[in-house]
PDB file of C-alpha atoms in Angstrom:
ATOM      1  CA  ASP A 642      -7.931   3.780  -7.585  1.00 55.00           C
ATOM      2  CA  ASP A 643      -4.260   3.933  -6.713  1.00 79.00           C
ATOM      3  CA  THR A 644      -3.714   7.375  -5.154  1.00 83.00           C
ATOM      4  CA  THR A 645      -0.393   7.901  -6.946  1.00 88.00           C
ATOM      5  CA  TYR A 646      -2.057   7.322 -10.310  1.00 90.00           C
ATOM      6  CA  LEU A 647      -4.971   9.582  -9.330  1.00 89.00           C
ATOM      7  CA  ARG A 648      -2.536  12.366  -8.461  1.00 92.00           C
ATOM      8  CA  THR A 649      -0.666  11.866 -11.728  1.00 94.00           C
ATOM      9  CA  ILE A 650      -3.834  12.126 -13.818  1.00 95.00           C
ATOM     10  CA  ARG A 651      -5.020  15.112 -11.787  1.00 94.00           C
ATOM     11  CA  GLY A 652      -1.663  16.793 -12.403  1.00 96.00           C
ATOM     12  CA  TRP A 653      -1.995  16.198 -16.140  1.00 97.00           C
ATOM     13  CA  LEU A 654      -5.541  17.570 -16.311  1.00 96.00           C
ATOM     14  CA  LYS A 655      -5.713  20.363 -13.721  1.00 95.00           C
ATOM     15  CA  ASP A 656      -4.366  23.135 -15.954  1.00 95.00           C
ATOM     16  CA  SER A 657      -7.030  22.503 -18.601  1.00 95.00           C
ATOM     17  CA  TYR A 658      -9.961  21.094 -16.630  1.00 95.00           C
ATOM     18  CA  ARG A 659     -11.580  21.314 -13.199  1.00 93.00           C
ATOM     19  CA  VAL A 660     -10.869  17.929 -11.664  1.00 94.00           C
ATOM     20  CA  GLY A 661     -12.629  16.185  -8.803  1.00 90.00           C
ATOM     21  CA  MET A 662     -11.385  12.864  -7.515  1.00 89.00           C
ATOM     22  CA  ALA A 663     -12.913   9.928  -5.689  1.00 88.00           C
ATOM     23  CA  ASN A 664     -11.111   6.916  -4.244  1.00 85.00           C
ATOM     24  CA  SER A 665     -14.007   4.508  -4.765  1.00 87.00           C
ATOM     25  CA  GLY A 666     -17.154   4.064  -6.788  1.00 87.00           C
ATOM     26  CA  MET A 667     -19.323   4.673  -3.747  1.00 89.00           C
ATOM     27  CA  GLN A 668     -17.483   7.907  -2.946  1.00 90.00           C
ATOM     28  CA  ALA A 669     -18.001   9.009  -6.553  1.00 90.00           C
ATOM     29  CA  LEU A 670     -21.729   8.239  -6.390  1.00 90.00           C
ATOM     30  CA  THR A 671     -22.036  10.239  -3.175  1.00 90.00           C
ATOM     31  CA  TRP A 672     -20.218  13.160  -4.806  1.00 91.00           C
ATOM     32  CA  LEU A 673     -22.508  12.943  -7.847  1.00 91.00           C
ATOM     33  CA  ALA A 674     -25.536  13.496  -5.613  1.00 89.00           C
ATOM     34  CA  GLY A 675     -24.541  17.161  -5.376  1.00 90.00           C
ATOM     35  CA  ASN A 676     -22.429  17.713  -8.494  1.00 91.00           C
ATOM     36  CA  THR A 677     -22.808  17.322 -12.256  1.00 92.00           C
ATOM     37  CA  PRO A 678     -19.499  16.902 -14.084  1.00 95.00           C
ATOM     38  CA  ASP A 679     -19.118  17.165 -17.850  1.00 94.00           C
ATOM     39  CA  LEU A 680     -17.304  13.812 -17.966  1.00 96.00           C
ATOM     40  CA  ILE A 681     -16.361  11.010 -15.593  1.00 96.00           C
ATOM     41  CA  LEU A 682     -13.146   9.028 -15.965  1.00 96.00           C
ATOM     42  CA  LEU A 683     -13.816   5.683 -14.316  1.00 94.00           C
ATOM     43  CA  ASP A 684     -11.568   2.752 -13.511  1.00 93.00           C
ATOM     44  CA  TYR A 685     -12.684  -0.835 -13.928  1.00 93.00           C
ATOM     45  CA  ASP A 686     -11.050  -2.176 -10.779  1.00 90.00           C
ATOM     46  CA  MET A 687     -12.092  -0.364  -7.620  1.00 86.00           C
ATOM     47  CA  PRO A 688     -12.760  -1.340  -4.025  1.00 81.00           C
ATOM     48  CA  VAL A 689     -16.228  -2.662  -3.120  1.00 85.00           C
ATOM     49  CA  THR A 690     -17.999  -1.796  -6.399  1.00 88.00           C
ATOM     50  CA  ASP A 691     -16.288  -2.250  -9.783  1.00 92.00           C
ATOM     51  CA  GLY A 692     -16.451   0.243 -12.635  1.00 93.00           C
ATOM     52  CA  PRO A 693     -19.160  -1.493 -14.679  1.00 95.00           C
ATOM     53  CA  GLN A 694     -21.409  -1.622 -11.585  1.00 94.00           C
ATOM     54  CA  VAL A 695     -20.735   2.059 -10.875  1.00 94.00           C
ATOM     55  CA  LEU A 696     -21.554   2.942 -14.498  1.00 95.00           C
ATOM     56  CA  LYS A 697     -24.854   1.074 -14.230  1.00 95.00           C
ATOM     57  CA  MET A 698     -25.652   3.006 -11.028  1.00 93.00           C
ATOM     58  CA  ILE A 699     -24.727   6.332 -12.648  1.00 93.00           C
ATOM     59  CA  HIS A 700     -26.943   5.601 -15.647  1.00 92.00           C
ATOM     60  CA  GLY A 701     -29.737   4.414 -13.335  1.00 92.00           C
ATOM     61  CA  GLU A 702     -30.041   7.702 -11.461  1.00 87.00           C
ATOM     62  CA  PRO A 703     -32.152  10.480 -13.028  1.00 86.00           C
ATOM     63  CA  GLY A 704     -29.693  13.192 -11.959  1.00 85.00           C
ATOM     64  CA  SER A 705     -26.649  11.484 -13.434  1.00 90.00           C
ATOM     65  CA  SER A 706     -27.980   9.298 -16.240  1.00 90.00           C
ATOM     66  CA  ASP A 707     -26.830  11.726 -18.963  1.00 92.00           C
ATOM     67  CA  ILE A 708     -23.283  12.238 -17.632  1.00 94.00           C
ATOM     68  CA  PRO A 709     -20.798  10.717 -20.083  1.00 96.00           C
ATOM     69  CA  VAL A 710     -18.362   8.176 -18.666  1.00 96.00           C
ATOM     70  CA  MET A 711     -15.019   7.126 -20.125  1.00 97.00           C
ATOM     71  CA  PHE A 712     -13.145   4.213 -18.683  1.00 96.00           C
ATOM     72  CA  LEU A 713      -9.478   4.793 -17.868  1.00 95.00           C
ATOM     73  CA  THR A 714      -8.256   1.389 -16.807  1.00 94.00           C
ATOM     74  CA  GLY A 715      -5.539  -1.192 -16.936  1.00 93.00           C
ATOM     75  CA  ARG A 716      -7.984  -3.873 -18.085  1.00 94.00           C
ATOM     76  CA  SER A 717      -7.133  -4.767 -21.664  1.00 95.00           C
ATOM     77  CA  ASP A 718      -8.556  -8.297 -21.896  1.00 95.00           C
ATOM     78  CA  LYS A 719     -11.338  -8.863 -24.408  1.00 95.00           C
ATOM     79  CA  LYS A 720     -13.894 -10.055 -21.822  1.00 95.00           C
ATOM     80  CA  SER A 721     -13.529  -6.899 -19.696  1.00 93.00           C
ATOM     81  CA  ILE A 722     -13.625  -4.597 -22.708  1.00 94.00           C
ATOM     82  CA  MET A 723     -16.733  -6.281 -24.129  1.00 94.00           C
ATOM     83  CA  LYS A 724     -18.482  -6.094 -20.740  1.00 92.00           C
ATOM     84  CA  VAL A 725     -17.854  -2.361 -20.549  1.00 94.00           C
ATOM     85  CA  LEU A 726     -18.609  -1.581 -24.192  1.00 93.00           C
ATOM     86  CA  SER A 727     -22.027  -3.209 -23.814  1.00 93.00           C
ATOM     87  CA  LEU A 728     -22.763  -0.429 -21.275  1.00 94.00           C
ATOM     88  CA  LYS A 729     -22.056   2.219 -23.924  1.00 94.00           C
ATOM     89  CA  PRO A 730     -19.381   4.372 -22.284  1.00 96.00           C
ATOM     90  CA  ALA A 731     -18.128   7.503 -24.027  1.00 95.00           C
ATOM     91  CA  GLY A 732     -14.733   5.812 -24.409  1.00 95.00           C
ATOM     92  CA  TYR A 733     -12.356   3.136 -23.188  1.00 96.00           C
ATOM     93  CA  LEU A 734      -8.782   4.216 -22.511  1.00 96.00           C
ATOM     94  CA  LEU A 735      -5.914   2.194 -21.112  1.00 96.00           C
ATOM     95  CA  LYS A 736      -3.813   3.464 -18.218  1.00 94.00           C
ATOM     96  CA  SER A 737      -0.743   3.054 -20.385  1.00 95.00           C
ATOM     97  CA  ILE A 738      -1.926   6.191 -22.225  1.00 96.00           C
ATOM     98  CA  ASP A 739       0.574   9.045 -22.193  1.00 96.00           C
ATOM     99  CA  ARG A 740      -0.249  12.588 -21.149  1.00 96.00           C
ATOM    100  CA  ASN A 741      -0.409  14.050 -24.662  1.00 97.00           C
ATOM    101  CA  THR A 742      -2.680  11.309 -25.969  1.00 97.00           C
ATOM    102  CA  LEU A 743      -5.002  11.621 -22.975  1.00 97.00           C
ATOM    103  CA  MET A 744      -5.223  15.391 -23.362  1.00 97.00           C
ATOM    104  CA  GLU A 745      -5.826  15.075 -27.103  1.00 97.00           C
ATOM    105  CA  THR A 746      -8.535  12.451 -26.533  1.00 97.00           C
ATOM    106  CA  LEU A 747     -10.340  14.597 -23.962  1.00 97.00           C
ATOM    107  CA  ASP A 748      -9.961  17.794 -25.984  1.00 96.00           C
ATOM    108  CA  ASN A 749     -11.369  16.041 -29.058  1.00 96.00           C
ATOM    109  CA  TYR A 750     -14.225  14.584 -27.039  1.00 96.00           C
ATOM    110  CA  PHE A 751     -15.260  18.019 -25.748  1.00 95.00           C
ATOM    111  CA  LEU A 752     -14.810  19.592 -29.181  1.00 94.00           C
ATOM    112  CA  ASP A 753     -17.086  16.920 -30.667  1.00 93.00           C
ATOM    113  CA  GLN A 754     -19.664  17.601 -27.941  1.00 91.00           C
ATOM    114  CA  MET A 755     -19.571  21.353 -28.657  1.00 89.00           C
ATOM    115  CA  MET A 756     -20.073  20.653 -32.363  1.00 90.00           C
ATOM    116  CA  LYS A 757     -23.055  18.381 -31.634  1.00 87.00           C
ATOM    117  CA  ASP A 758     -24.558  20.973 -29.284  1.00 84.00           C
ATOM    118  CA  SER A 759     -24.301  23.702 -31.923  1.00 83.00           C
ATOM    119  CA  GLU A 760     -26.095  21.665 -34.596  1.00 75.00           C
TER     120      GLU A 760
END
């Protein structure tokens, strides 16, 4: 993704979460070979391999198939959204999201996961 946007999102999240960043889907897949994050924020538009393809690859690997993925993208057209939703991501957020809404969305996601885990 755009490095300025990556830095902005990292700045928003770093005080509450450990954040790793990748500049491409392939770089992210390489990183996943040795790491297991609690959540992946994935863009739709990336160099070489787009977000839906990366999500399919993540879900196709035994070591990463259970890692939840939320899209954080500028794609708001119905066709793109439907393509991604058919892959069952944990969420679909638009890049126009403000800091507070993003933090609230992520906090609520992790709170929901903790509640499910304790049941």
